[in-house]
């Protein structure tokens, strides 16, 4: 089955982001196709490269990056939601004249059209948080 | 893929000025409409407060959400529903709402969830 995953929950303020990761891992294990993971709202903070959690805590960012690379996942962060919250790639940092960028490797900034596209081209859309 | 398989129901359950959720829900609806995806919009729980008249967010430096929602008809988003129990619990009259929304409950509410292929909840 083709499944799109939408994440709204903050990585620290809710369990939603961690649940989404576990869900995607499990779905892939069962042979399903993950068409896209779309990070929206507070979930854009999942993709900041600057999070430095204590070593004995769950490092959600690394886990997404590893899974994304291993399974060639399309990890898309909503650009409007990200700009509003200070998650920028190099291009956006330049465009908005900011001193630094922090979008973690493995993630892409793109528009809400990617969310619509995912719903149009998937059998199921599964939402975490919101 | 058949037309029916693409339909989207967006459920709005939070108040208008609780963080960015309401705005980001509206953005998702407008994007779906721009892609000509059949989209229905359902306001329920505290989401019905988004449709109340005379909103003024100026005291908290927030843009008036009702004004932003008013663009929906221009994007041909005309399947707008509001859950009747949510209105009644909050003593809001269906006639007072800022958008023409169809009050639904019971079977009509269930049908909305059954008849749309996908659901996004905000």
JSON list of C-alpha atoms in Angstrom, two decimals:
[
{"chain": "A", "resi": 1, "resn": "UNK", "atom": "CA", "xyz": [0.00, 0.00, 0.00]},
{"chain": "A", "resi": 2, "resn": "UNK", "atom": "CA", "xyz": [1.17, 3.54, -0.78]},
{"chain": "A", "resi": 3, "resn": "UNK", "atom": "CA", "xyz": [1.14, 5.60, 2.39]},
{"chain": "A", "resi": 4, "resn": "UNK", "atom": "CA", "xyz": [1.78, 9.32, 2.88]},
{"chain": "A", "resi": 5, "resn": "UNK", "atom": "CA", "xyz": [2.65, 10.46, 6.39]},
{"chain": "A", "resi": 6, "resn": "UNK", "atom": "CA", "xyz": [1.91, 13.98, 7.66]},
{"chain": "A", "resi": 7, "resn": "UNK", "atom": "CA", "xyz": [3.49, 15.12, 10.91]},
{"chain": "A", "resi": 8, "resn": "UNK", "atom": "CA", "xyz": [2.26, 18.21, 12.80]},
{"chain": "A", "resi": 9, "resn": "UNK", "atom": "CA", "xyz": [3.55, 17.53, 16.31]},
{"chain": "A", "resi": 10, "resn": "UNK", "atom": "CA", "xyz": [6.61, 19.27, 17.76]},
{"chain": "A", "resi": 11, "resn": "UNK", "atom": "CA", "xyz": [9.49, 16.82, 18.30]},
{"chain": "A", "resi": 12, "resn": "UNK", "atom": "CA", "xyz": [9.78, 17.88, 21.94]},
{"chain": "A", "resi": 13, "resn": "UNK", "atom": "CA", "xyz": [6.27, 19.03, 22.83]},
{"chain": "A", "resi": 14, "resn": "UNK", "atom": "CA", "xyz": [4.40, 15.89, 21.81]},
{"chain": "A", "resi": 15, "resn": "UNK", "atom": "CA", "xyz": [4.90, 12.22, 21.18]},
{"chain": "A", "resi": 16, "resn": "UNK", "atom": "CA", "xyz": [3.59, 12.61, 17.65]},
{"chain": "A", "resi": 17, "resn": "UNK", "atom": "CA", "xyz": [6.93, 13.04, 15.88]},
{"chain": "A", "resi": 18, "resn": "UNK", "atom": "CA", "xyz": [8.41, 9.97, 17.56]},
{"chain": "A", "resi": 19, "resn": "UNK", "atom": "CA", "xyz": [5.25, 7.96, 16.84]},
{"chain": "A", "resi": 20, "resn": "UNK", "atom": "CA", "xyz": [5.46, 8.98, 13.20]},
{"chain": "A", "resi": 21, "resn": "UNK", "atom": "CA", "xyz": [9.02, 7.65, 13.02]},
{"chain": "A", "resi": 22, "resn": "UNK", "atom": "CA", "xyz": [8.07, 4.34, 14.58]},
{"chain": "A", "resi": 23, "resn": "UNK", "atom": "CA", "xyz": [5.06, 4.07, 12.29]},
{"chain": "A", "resi": 24, "resn": "UNK", "atom": "CA", "xyz": [7.12, 4.68, 9.15]},
{"chain": "A", "resi": 25, "resn": "UNK", "atom": "CA", "xyz": [9.73, 2.12, 10.27]},
{"chain": "A", "resi": 26, "resn": "UNK", "atom": "CA", "xyz": [7.04, -0.47, 10.92]},
{"chain": "A", "resi": 27, "resn": "UNK", "atom": "CA", "xyz": [5.20, 0.22, 7.65]},
{"chain": "A", "resi": 28, "resn": "UNK", "atom": "CA", "xyz": [8.42, -0.18, 5.66]},
{"chain": "A", "resi": 29, "resn": "UNK", "atom": "CA", "xyz": [9.21, -3.42, 7.51]},
{"chain": "A", "resi": 30, "resn": "UNK", "atom": "CA", "xyz": [5.81, -4.73, 6.44]},
{"chain": "A", "resi": 31, "resn": "UNK", "atom": "CA", "xyz": [6.56, -3.93, 2.81]},
{"chain": "A", "resi": 32, "resn": "UNK", "atom": "CA", "xyz": [4.46, -0.80, 2.38]},
{"chain": "A", "resi": 33, "resn": "UNK", "atom": "CA", "xyz": [5.64, 2.13, 0.29]},
{"chain": "A", "resi": 34, "resn": "UNK", "atom": "CA", "xyz": [6.02, 5.50, 2.04]},
{"chain": "A", "resi": 35, "resn": "UNK", "atom": "CA", "xyz": [5.33, 8.02, -0.72]},
{"chain": "A", "resi": 36, "resn": "UNK", "atom": "CA", "xyz": [6.39, 11.02, 1.34]},
{"chain": "A", "resi": 37, "resn": "UNK", "atom": "CA", "xyz": [6.79, 12.23, 4.91]},
{"chain": "A", "resi": 38, "resn": "UNK", "atom": "CA", "xyz": [5.54, 15.82, 5.13]},
{"chain": "A", "resi": 39, "resn": "UNK", "atom": "CA", "xyz": [6.54, 17.87, 8.17]},
{"chain": "A", "resi": 40, "resn": "UNK", "atom": "CA", "xyz": [4.09, 20.70, 8.81]},
{"chain": "A", "resi": 41, "resn": "UNK", "atom": "CA", "xyz": [3.36, 23.10, 11.67]},
{"chain": "A", "resi": 42, "resn": "UNK", "atom": "CA", "xyz": [5.50, 22.53, 14.76]},
{"chain": "A", "resi": 43, "resn": "UNK", "atom": "CA", "xyz": [6.93, 19.35, 13.24]},
{"chain": "A", "resi": 44, "resn": "UNK", "atom": "CA", "xyz": [9.31, 21.45, 11.13]},
{"chain": "A", "resi": 45, "resn": "UNK", "atom": "CA", "xyz": [11.52, 21.64, 14.24]},
{"chain": "A", "resi": 46, "resn": "UNK", "atom": "CA", "xyz": [12.26, 17.94, 13.68]},
{"chain": "A", "resi": 47, "resn": "UNK", "atom": "CA", "xyz": [14.54, 19.00, 10.83]},
{"chain": "A", "resi": 48, "resn": "UNK", "atom": "CA", "xyz": [16.79, 21.47, 12.63]},
{"chain": "A", "resi": 49, "resn": "UNK", "atom": "CA", "xyz": [20.42, 20.38, 12.43]},
{"chain": "A", "resi": 50, "resn": "UNK", "atom": "CA", "xyz": [21.17, 22.35, 15.59]},
{"chain": "A", "resi": 51, "resn": "UNK", "atom": "CA", "xyz": [19.30, 20.17, 18.07]},
{"chain": "A", "resi": 52, "resn": "UNK", "atom": "CA", "xyz": [21.84, 18.59, 20.41]},
{"chain": "A", "resi": 53, "resn": "UNK", "atom": "CA", "xyz": [19.96, 16.26, 22.75]},
{"chain": "A", "resi": 54, "resn": "UNK", "atom": "CA", "xyz": [21.83, 14.51, 25.61]},
{"chain": "A", "resi": 55, "resn": "UNK", "atom": "CA", "xyz": [23.50, 11.31, 24.44]},
{"chain": "A", "resi": 56, "resn": "UNK", "atom": "CA", "xyz": [21.24, 9.05, 26.44]},
{"chain": "A", "resi": 57, "resn": "UNK", "atom": "CA", "xyz": [18.07, 10.48, 24.89]},
{"chain": "A", "resi": 58, "resn": "UNK", "atom": "CA", "xyz": [16.29, 9.49, 21.71]},
{"chain": "A", "resi": 59, "resn": "UNK", "atom": "CA", "xyz": [17.91, 11.41, 18.84]},
{"chain": "A", "resi": 60, "resn": "UNK", "atom": "CA", "xyz": [14.93, 11.62, 16.52]},
{"chain": "A", "resi": 61, "resn": "UNK", "atom": "CA", "xyz": [16.74, 13.68, 13.89]},
{"chain": "A", "resi": 62, "resn": "UNK", "atom": "CA", "xyz": [19.51, 11.09, 13.41]},
{"chain": "A", "resi": 63, "resn": "UNK", "atom": "CA", "xyz": [16.99, 8.30, 13.23]},
{"chain": "A", "resi": 64, "resn": "UNK", "atom": "CA", "xyz": [14.99, 10.06, 10.52]},
{"chain": "A", "resi": 65, "resn": "UNK", "atom": "CA", "xyz": [18.19, 10.80, 8.60]},
{"chain": "A", "resi": 66, "resn": "UNK", "atom": "CA", "xyz": [19.39, 7.20, 8.81]},
{"chain": "A", "resi": 67, "resn": "UNK", "atom": "CA", "xyz": [16.03, 5.76, 7.82]},
{"chain": "A", "resi": 68, "resn": "UNK", "atom": "CA", "xyz": [15.64, 8.36, 5.10]},
{"chain": "A", "resi": 69, "resn": "UNK", "atom": "CA", "xyz": [18.98, 7.48, 3.58]},
{"chain": "A", "resi": 70, "resn": "UNK", "atom": "CA", "xyz": [18.57, 3.72, 3.92]},
{"chain": "A", "resi": 71, "resn": "UNK", "atom": "CA", "xyz": [15.08, 3.67, 2.39]},
{"chain": "A", "resi": 72, "resn": "UNK", "atom": "CA", "xyz": [15.40, 6.71, 0.11]},
{"chain": "A", "resi": 73, "resn": "UNK", "atom": "CA", "xyz": [12.52, 8.47, 1.84]},
{"chain": "A", "resi": 74, "resn": "UNK", "atom": "CA", "xyz": [11.19, 11.80, 0.58]},
{"chain": "A", "resi": 75, "resn": "UNK", "atom": "CA", "xyz": [11.40, 13.85, 3.79]},
{"chain": "A", "resi": 76, "resn": "UNK", "atom": "CA", "xyz": [9.76, 17.19, 2.97]},
{"chain": "A", "resi": 77, "resn": "UNK", "atom": "CA", "xyz": [9.52, 20.16, 5.33]},
{"chain": "A", "resi": 78, "resn": "UNK", "atom": "CA", "xyz": [6.84, 22.75, 4.53]},
{"chain": "A", "resi": 79, "resn": "UNK", "atom": "CA", "xyz": [8.71, 25.85, 3.49]},
{"chain": "A", "resi": 80, "resn": "UNK", "atom": "CA", "xyz": [6.15, 28.39, 4.77]},
{"chain": "A", "resi": 81, "resn": "UNK", "atom": "CA", "xyz": [5.88, 26.68, 8.15]},
{"chain": "A", "resi": 82, "resn": "UNK", "atom": "CA", "xyz": [9.67, 26.37, 8.36]},
{"chain": "A", "resi": 83, "resn": "UNK", "atom": "CA", "xyz": [10.43, 30.01, 7.50]},
{"chain": "A", "resi": 84, "resn": "UNK", "atom": "CA", "xyz": [7.93, 31.15, 10.10]},
{"chain": "A", "resi": 85, "resn": "UNK", "atom": "CA", "xyz": [9.72, 29.06, 12.75]},
{"chain": "A", "resi": 86, "resn": "UNK", "atom": "CA", "xyz": [13.34, 29.58, 11.79]},
{"chain": "A", "resi": 87, "resn": "UNK", "atom": "CA", "xyz": [14.23, 26.40, 9.92]},
{"chain": "A", "resi": 88, "resn": "UNK", "atom": "CA", "xyz": [16.09, 27.52, 6.79]},
{"chain": "A", "resi": 89, "resn": "UNK", "atom": "CA", "xyz": [18.28, 25.96, 4.14]},
{"chain": "A", "resi": 90, "resn": "UNK", "atom": "CA", "xyz": [21.19, 27.84, 2.60]},
{"chain": "A", "resi": 91, "resn": "UNK", "atom": "CA", "xyz": [19.10, 29.31, -0.24]},
{"chain": "A", "resi": 92, "resn": "UNK", "atom": "CA", "xyz": [16.39, 30.62, 2.06]},
{"chain": "A", "resi": 93, "resn": "UNK", "atom": "CA", "xyz": [18.94, 32.01, 4.53]},
{"chain": "A", "resi": 94, "resn": "UNK", "atom": "CA", "xyz": [20.48, 33.97, 1.66]},
{"chain": "A", "resi": 95, "resn": "UNK", "atom": "CA", "xyz": [17.11, 35.09, 0.32]},
{"chain": "A", "resi": 96, "resn": "UNK", "atom": "CA", "xyz": [15.97, 36.37, 3.71]},
{"chain": "A", "resi": 97, "resn": "UNK", "atom": "CA", "xyz": [19.39, 37.73, 4.64]},
{"chain": "A", "resi": 98, "resn": "UNK", "atom": "CA", "xyz": [19.83, 35.53, 7.70]},
{"chain": "A", "resi": 99, "resn": "UNK", "atom": "CA", "xyz": [23.23, 34.75, 9.16]},
{"chain": "A", "resi": 100, "resn": "UNK", "atom": "CA", "xyz": [22.92, 30.97, 9.28]},
{"chain": "A", "resi": 101, "resn": "UNK", "atom": "CA", "xyz": [20.97, 28.02, 7.98]},
{"chain": "A", "resi": 102, "resn": "UNK", "atom": "CA", "xyz": [19.96, 24.92, 9.91]},
{"chain": "A", "resi": 103, "resn": "UNK", "atom": "CA", "xyz": [17.99, 22.51, 7.72]},
{"chain": "A", "resi": 104, "resn": "UNK", "atom": "CA", "xyz": [19.48, 19.10, 8.40]},
{"chain": "A", "resi": 105, "resn": "UNK", "atom": "CA", "xyz": [20.87, 17.03, 5.49]},
{"chain": "A", "resi": 106, "resn": "UNK", "atom": "CA", "xyz": [18.35, 14.51, 4.23]},
{"chain": "A", "resi": 107, "resn": "UNK", "atom": "CA", "xyz": [15.41, 16.93, 4.43]},
{"chain": "A", "resi": 108, "resn": "UNK", "atom": "CA", "xyz": [14.04, 19.17, 1.68]},
{"chain": "A", "resi": 109, "resn": "UNK", "atom": "CA", "xyz": [12.14, 22.45, 1.99]},
{"chain": "A", "resi": 110, "resn": "UNK", "atom": "CA", "xyz": [9.17, 22.56, -0.37]},
{"chain": "A", "resi": 111, "resn": "UNK", "atom": "CA", "xyz": [5.67, 23.91, -0.71]},
{"chain": "A", "resi": 112, "resn": "UNK", "atom": "CA", "xyz": [2.28, 22.72, 0.44]},
{"chain": "A", "resi": 113, "resn": "UNK", "atom": "CA", "xyz": [1.72, 21.40, -3.07]},
{"chain": "A", "resi": 114, "resn": "UNK", "atom": "CA", "xyz": [3.85, 18.44, -1.94]},
{"chain": "A", "resi": 115, "resn": "UNK", "atom": "CA", "xyz": [1.21, 17.67, 0.69]},
{"chain": "A", "resi": 116, "resn": "UNK", "atom": "CA", "xyz": [-1.58, 17.84, -1.86]},
{"chain": "A", "resi": 117, "resn": "UNK", "atom": "CA", "xyz": [0.46, 15.74, -4.27]},
{"chain": "A", "resi": 118, "resn": "UNK", "atom": "CA", "xyz": [1.03, 13.13, -1.56]},
{"chain": "A", "resi": 119, "resn": "UNK", "atom": "CA", "xyz": [-2.68, 12.87, -0.79]},
{"chain": "A", "resi": 120, "resn": "UNK", "atom": "CA", "xyz": [-3.50, 12.59, -4.50]},
{"chain": "A", "resi": 121, "resn": "UNK", "atom": "CA", "xyz": [-0.99, 9.80, -5.08]},
{"chain": "A", "resi": 122, "resn": "UNK", "atom": "CA", "xyz": [-1.31, 7.65, -1.97]},
{"chain": "A", "resi": 123, "resn": "UNK", "atom": "CA", "xyz": [-3.79, 5.03, -0.84]},
{"chain": "A", "resi": 124, "resn": "UNK", "atom": "CA", "xyz": [-3.69, 6.30, 2.74]},
{"chain": "A", "resi": 125, "resn": "UNK", "atom": "CA", "xyz": [-2.71, 9.52, 4.47]},
{"chain": "A", "resi": 126, "resn": "UNK", "atom": "CA", "xyz": [-1.71, 9.04, 8.10]},
{"chain": "A", "resi": 127, "resn": "UNK", "atom": "CA", "xyz": [-1.49, 12.09, 10.35]},
{"chain": "A", "resi": 128, "resn": "UNK", "atom": "CA", "xyz": [0.52, 12.46, 13.57]},
{"chain": "A", "resi": 129, "resn": "UNK", "atom": "CA", "xyz": [-0.34, 15.31, 15.93]},
{"chain": "A", "resi": 130, "resn": "UNK", "atom": "CA", "xyz": [-2.65, 18.25, 15.32]},
{"chain": "B", "resi": 1, "resn": "UNK", "atom": "CA", "xyz": [-7.22, 6.93, -10.04]},
{"chain": "B", "resi": 2, "resn": "UNK", "atom": "CA", "xyz": [-10.90, 7.82, -9.90]},
{"chain": "B", "resi": 3, "resn": "UNK", "atom": "CA", "xyz": [-12.11, 11.26, -8.91]},
{"chain": "B", "resi": 4, "resn": "UNK", "atom": "CA", "xyz": [-13.70, 9.89, -5.74]},
{"chain": "B", "resi": 5, "resn": "UNK", "atom": "CA", "xyz": [-10.35, 8.51, -4.61]},
{"chain": "B", "resi": 6, "resn": "UNK", "atom": "CA", "xyz": [-8.81, 11.97, -4.55]},
{"chain": "B", "resi": 7, "resn": "UNK", "atom": "CA", "xyz": [-11.35, 13.73, -2.36]},
{"chain": "B", "resi": 8, "resn": "UNK", "atom": "CA", "xyz": [-10.07, 15.37, 0.79]},
{"chain": "B", "resi": 9, "resn": "UNK", "atom": "CA", "xyz": [-11.85, 16.22, 4.03]},
{"chain": "B", "resi": 10, "resn": "UNK", "atom": "CA", "xyz": [-10.13, 18.83, 6.17]},
{"chain": "B", "resi": 11, "resn": "UNK", "atom": "CA", "xyz": [-11.35, 18.83, 9.77]},
{"chain": "B", "resi": 12, "resn": "UNK", "atom": "CA", "xyz": [-10.70, 21.95, 11.83]},
{"chain": "B", "resi": 13, "resn": "UNK", "atom": "CA", "xyz": [-10.97, 21.34, 15.57]},
{"chain": "B", "resi": 14, "resn": "UNK", "atom": "CA", "xyz": [-9.04, 24.16, 17.23]},
{"chain": "B", "resi": 15, "resn": "UNK", "atom": "CA", "xyz": [-9.87, 27.79, 17.96]},
{"chain": "B", "resi": 16, "resn": "UNK", "atom": "CA", "xyz": [-8.79, 30.61, 15.65]},
{"chain": "B", "resi": 17, "resn": "UNK", "atom": "CA", "xyz": [-5.96, 32.08, 17.73]},
{"chain": "B", "resi": 18, "resn": "UNK", "atom": "CA", "xyz": [-4.31, 29.02, 19.30]},
{"chain": "B", "resi": 19, "resn": "UNK", "atom": "CA", "xyz": [-0.92, 29.16, 17.63]},
{"chain": "B", "resi": 20, "resn": "UNK", "atom": "CA", "xyz": [-0.61, 28.84, 13.86]},
{"chain": "B", "resi": 21, "resn": "UNK", "atom": "CA", "xyz": [-2.83, 25.78, 13.39]},
{"chain": "B", "resi": 22, "resn": "UNK", "atom": "CA", "xyz": [-5.85, 27.63, 11.99]},
{"chain": "B", "resi": 23, "resn": "UNK", "atom": "CA", "xyz": [-3.80, 29.53, 9.42]},
{"chain": "B", "resi": 24, "resn": "UNK", "atom": "CA", "xyz": [-1.88, 26.44, 8.38]},
{"chain": "B", "resi": 25, "resn": "UNK", "atom": "CA", "xyz": [-5.14, 24.53, 7.96]},
{"chain": "B", "resi": 26, "resn": "UNK", "atom": "CA", "xyz": [-6.43, 27.27, 5.69]},
{"chain": "B", "resi": 27, "resn": "UNK", "atom": "CA", "xyz": [-3.19, 27.19, 3.67]},
{"chain": "B", "resi": 28, "resn": "UNK", "atom": "CA", "xyz": [-3.58, 23.43, 3.18]},
{"chain": "B", "resi": 29, "resn": "UNK", "atom": "CA", "xyz": [-7.19, 23.86, 2.01]},
{"chain": "B", "resi": 30, "resn": "UNK", "atom": "CA", "xyz": [-6.30, 26.64, -0.44]},
{"chain": "B", "resi": 31, "resn": "UNK", "atom": "CA", "xyz": [-3.42, 24.60, -1.85]},
{"chain": "B", "resi": 32, "resn": "UNK", "atom": "CA", "xyz": [-5.65, 21.57, -2.38]},
{"chain": "B", "resi": 33, "resn": "UNK", "atom": "CA", "xyz": [-8.21, 23.82, -4.08]},
{"chain": "B", "resi": 34, "resn": "UNK", "atom": "CA", "xyz": [-5.52, 25.37, -6.28]},
{"chain": "B", "resi": 35, "resn": "UNK", "atom": "CA", "xyz": [-4.59, 21.83, -7.39]},
{"chain": "B", "resi": 36, "resn": "UNK", "atom": "CA", "xyz": [-8.28, 21.25, -8.13]},
{"chain": "B", "resi": 37, "resn": "UNK", "atom": "CA", "xyz": [-8.49, 18.48, -5.56]},
{"chain": "B", "resi": 38, "resn": "UNK", "atom": "CA", "xyz": [-12.11, 18.07, -4.39]},
{"chain": "B", "resi": 39, "resn": "UNK", "atom": "CA", "xyz": [-11.98, 19.40, -0.85]},
{"chain": "B", "resi": 40, "resn": "UNK", "atom": "CA", "xyz": [-14.58, 19.58, 1.91]},
{"chain": "B", "resi": 41, "resn": "UNK", "atom": "CA", "xyz": [-14.07, 21.53, 5.10]},
{"chain": "B", "resi": 42, "resn": "UNK", "atom": "CA", "xyz": [-15.60, 20.61, 8.44]},
{"chain": "B", "resi": 43, "resn": "UNK", "atom": "CA", "xyz": [-15.48, 22.81, 11.52]},
{"chain": "B", "resi": 44, "resn": "UNK", "atom": "CA", "xyz": [-16.06, 21.01, 14.80]},
{"chain": "B", "resi": 45, "resn": "UNK", "atom": "CA", "xyz": [-15.20, 21.22, 18.51]},
{"chain": "B", "resi": 46, "resn": "UNK", "atom": "CA", "xyz": [-13.50, 24.58, 19.24]},
{"chain": "B", "resi": 47, "resn": "UNK", "atom": "CA", "xyz": [-12.95, 24.94, 15.49]},
{"chain": "B", "resi": 48, "resn": "UNK", "atom": "CA", "xyz": [-16.46, 26.42, 15.25]},
{"chain": "B", "resi": 49, "resn": "UNK", "atom": "CA", "xyz": [-15.12, 29.57, 16.95]},
{"chain": "B", "resi": 50, "resn": "UNK", "atom": "CA", "xyz": [-13.25, 30.27, 13.70]},
{"chain": "B", "resi": 51, "resn": "UNK", "atom": "CA", "xyz": [-16.61, 31.09, 12.12]},
{"chain": "B", "resi": 52, "resn": "UNK", "atom": "CA", "xyz": [-17.94, 33.44, 14.78]},
{"chain": "B", "resi": 53, "resn": "UNK", "atom": "CA", "xyz": [-18.67, 37.04, 13.70]},
{"chain": "B", "resi": 54, "resn": "UNK", "atom": "CA", "xyz": [-16.99, 40.23, 14.93]},
{"chain": "B", "resi": 55, "resn": "UNK", "atom": "CA", "xyz": [-13.58, 38.68, 15.48]},
{"chain": "B", "resi": 56, "resn": "UNK", "atom": "CA", "xyz": [-10.91, 41.19, 16.38]},
{"chain": "B", "resi": 57, "resn": "UNK", "atom": "CA", "xyz": [-7.41, 39.87, 16.95]},
{"chain": "B", "resi": 58, "resn": "UNK", "atom": "CA", "xyz": [-5.79, 43.29, 17.17]},
{"chain": "B", "resi": 59, "resn": "UNK", "atom": "CA", "xyz": [-5.37, 43.18, 20.96]},
{"chain": "B", "resi": 60, "resn": "UNK", "atom": "CA", "xyz": [-3.15, 40.09, 20.60]},
{"chain": "B", "resi": 61, "resn": "UNK", "atom": "CA", "xyz": [-1.50, 41.25, 17.35]},
{"chain": "B", "resi": 62, "resn": "UNK", "atom": "CA", "xyz": [-3.25, 38.52, 15.38]},
{"chain": "B", "resi": 63, "resn": "UNK", "atom": "CA", "xyz": [-4.73, 38.89, 11.91]},
{"chain": "B", "resi": 64, "resn": "UNK", "atom": "CA", "xyz": [-8.49, 38.47, 11.74]},
{"chain": "B", "resi": 65, "resn": "UNK", "atom": "CA", "xyz": [-8.97, 34.84, 10.78]},
{"chain": "B", "resi": 66, "resn": "UNK", "atom": "CA", "xyz": [-12.57, 35.31, 9.65]},
{"chain": "B", "resi": 67, "resn": "UNK", "atom": "CA", "xyz": [-11.31, 37.75, 7.02]},
{"chain": "B", "resi": 68, "resn": "UNK", "atom": "CA", "xyz": [-8.83, 35.15, 5.77]},
{"chain": "B", "resi": 69, "resn": "UNK", "atom": "CA", "xyz": [-11.48, 32.43, 5.69]},
{"chain": "B", "resi": 70, "resn": "UNK", "atom": "CA", "xyz": [-13.63, 34.73, 3.57]},
{"chain": "B", "resi": 71, "resn": "UNK", "atom": "CA", "xyz": [-11.41, 33.93, 0.55]},
{"chain": "B", "resi": 72, "resn": "UNK", "atom": "CA", "xyz": [-12.66, 30.31, 0.47]},
{"chain": "B", "resi": 73, "resn": "UNK", "atom": "CA", "xyz": [-15.57, 30.96, -1.94]},
{"chain": "B", "resi": 74, "resn": "UNK", "atom": "CA", "xyz": [-13.11, 32.65, -4.34]},
{"chain": "B", "resi": 75, "resn": "UNK", "atom": "CA", "xyz": [-11.16, 29.38, -4.44]},
{"chain": "B", "resi": 76, "resn": "UNK", "atom": "CA", "xyz": [-14.42, 27.50, -5.12]},
{"chain": "B", "resi": 77, "resn": "UNK", "atom": "CA", "xyz": [-14.30, 25.84, -1.72]},
{"chain": "B", "resi": 78, "resn": "UNK", "atom": "CA", "xyz": [-18.04, 25.71, -1.23]},
{"chain": "B", "resi": 79, "resn": "UNK", "atom": "CA", "xyz": [-18.39, 22.38, 0.60]},
{"chain": "B", "resi": 80, "resn": "UNK", "atom": "CA", "xyz": [-18.15, 23.87, 4.07]},
{"chain": "B", "resi": 81, "resn": "UNK", "atom": "CA", "xyz": [-19.75, 22.07, 7.01]},
{"chain": "B", "resi": 82, "resn": "UNK", "atom": "CA", "xyz": [-20.11, 22.76, 10.69]},
{"chain": "B", "resi": 83, "resn": "UNK", "atom": "CA", "xyz": [-20.90, 20.19, 13.33]},
{"chain": "B", "resi": 84, "resn": "UNK", "atom": "CA", "xyz": [-24.25, 20.96, 14.96]},
{"chain": "B", "resi": 85, "resn": "UNK", "atom": "CA", "xyz": [-23.48, 19.63, 18.46]},
{"chain": "B", "resi": 86, "resn": "UNK", "atom": "CA", "xyz": [-20.31, 21.73, 18.62]},
{"chain": "B", "resi": 87, "resn": "UNK", "atom": "CA", "xyz": [-22.37, 24.83, 17.84]},
{"chain": "B", "resi": 88, "resn": "UNK", "atom": "CA", "xyz": [-25.10, 23.97, 20.34]},
{"chain": "B", "resi": 89, "resn": "UNK", "atom": "CA", "xyz": [-22.63, 23.25, 23.15]},
{"chain": "B", "resi": 90, "resn": "UNK", "atom": "CA", "xyz": [-21.10, 26.69, 22.65]},
{"chain": "B", "resi": 91, "resn": "UNK", "atom": "CA", "xyz": [-24.43, 28.50, 22.18]},
{"chain": "B", "resi": 92, "resn": "UNK", "atom": "CA", "xyz": [-23.51, 29.64, 18.67]},
{"chain": "B", "resi": 93, "resn": "UNK", "atom": "CA", "xyz": [-26.32, 30.10, 16.20]},
{"chain": "B", "resi": 94, "resn": "UNK", "atom": "CA", "xyz": [-25.76, 28.60, 12.71]},
{"chain": "B", "resi": 95, "resn": "UNK", "atom": "CA", "xyz": [-27.23, 31.82, 11.25]},
{"chain": "B", "resi": 96, "resn": "UNK", "atom": "CA", "xyz": [-24.52, 33.96, 12.83]},
{"chain": "B", "resi": 97, "resn": "UNK", "atom": "CA", "xyz": [-21.55, 32.27, 11.13]},
{"chain": "B", "resi": 98, "resn": "UNK", "atom": "CA", "xyz": [-19.25, 34.26, 8.86]},
{"chain": "B", "resi": 99, "resn": "UNK", "atom": "CA", "xyz": [-19.29, 31.64, 6.08]},
{"chain": "B", "resi": 100, "resn": "UNK", "atom": "CA", "xyz": [-22.23, 29.78, 4.58]},
{"chain": "B", "resi": 101, "resn": "UNK", "atom": "CA", "xyz": [-21.63, 26.45, 6.33]},
{"chain": "B", "resi": 102, "resn": "UNK", "atom": "CA", "xyz": [-24.01, 23.50, 6.28]},
{"chain": "B", "resi": 103, "resn": "UNK", "atom": "CA", "xyz": [-24.81, 22.26, 9.80]},
{"chain": "B", "resi": 104, "resn": "UNK", "atom": "CA", "xyz": [-24.32, 18.49, 10.00]},
{"chain": "B", "resi": 105, "resn": "UNK", "atom": "CA", "xyz": [-24.84, 15.81, 12.61]},
{"chain": "B", "resi": 106, "resn": "UNK", "atom": "CA", "xyz": [-25.65, 12.12, 12.87]},
{"chain": "B", "resi": 107, "resn": "UNK", "atom": "CA", "xyz": [-25.65, 10.27, 9.57]},
{"chain": "B", "resi": 108, "resn": "UNK", "atom": "CA", "xyz": [-24.67, 13.34, 7.52]},
{"chain": "B", "resi": 109, "resn": "UNK", "atom": "CA", "xyz": [-21.57, 13.74, 9.68]},
{"chain": "B", "resi": 110, "resn": "UNK", "atom": "CA", "xyz": [-20.70, 10.08, 9.35]},
{"chain": "B", "resi": 111, "resn": "UNK", "atom": "CA", "xyz": [-21.17, 10.26, 5.57]},
{"chain": "B", "resi": 112, "resn": "UNK", "atom": "CA", "xyz": [-18.66, 13.11, 5.34]},
{"chain": "B", "resi": 113, "resn": "UNK", "atom": "CA", "xyz": [-15.97, 10.90, 6.84]},
{"chain": "B", "resi": 114, "resn": "UNK", "atom": "CA", "xyz": [-17.02, 7.85, 4.82]},
{"chain": "B", "resi": 115, "resn": "UNK", "atom": "CA", "xyz": [-17.30, 9.61, 1.45]},
{"chain": "B", "resi": 116, "resn": "UNK", "atom": "CA", "xyz": [-13.92, 11.33, 1.38]},
{"chain": "B", "resi": 117, "resn": "UNK", "atom": "CA", "xyz": [-10.81, 9.37, 0.47]},
{"chain": "B", "resi": 118, "resn": "UNK", "atom": "CA", "xyz": [-8.44, 11.29, 2.71]},
{"chain": "B", "resi": 119, "resn": "UNK", "atom": "CA", "xyz": [-8.61, 13.19, 5.95]},
{"chain": "B", "resi": 120, "resn": "UNK", "atom": "CA", "xyz": [-6.40, 15.95, 7.29]},
{"chain": "B", "resi": 121, "resn": "UNK", "atom": "CA", "xyz": [-7.18, 17.16, 10.78]},
{"chain": "B", "resi": 122, "resn": "UNK", "atom": "CA", "xyz": [-6.03, 20.45, 12.26]}
]
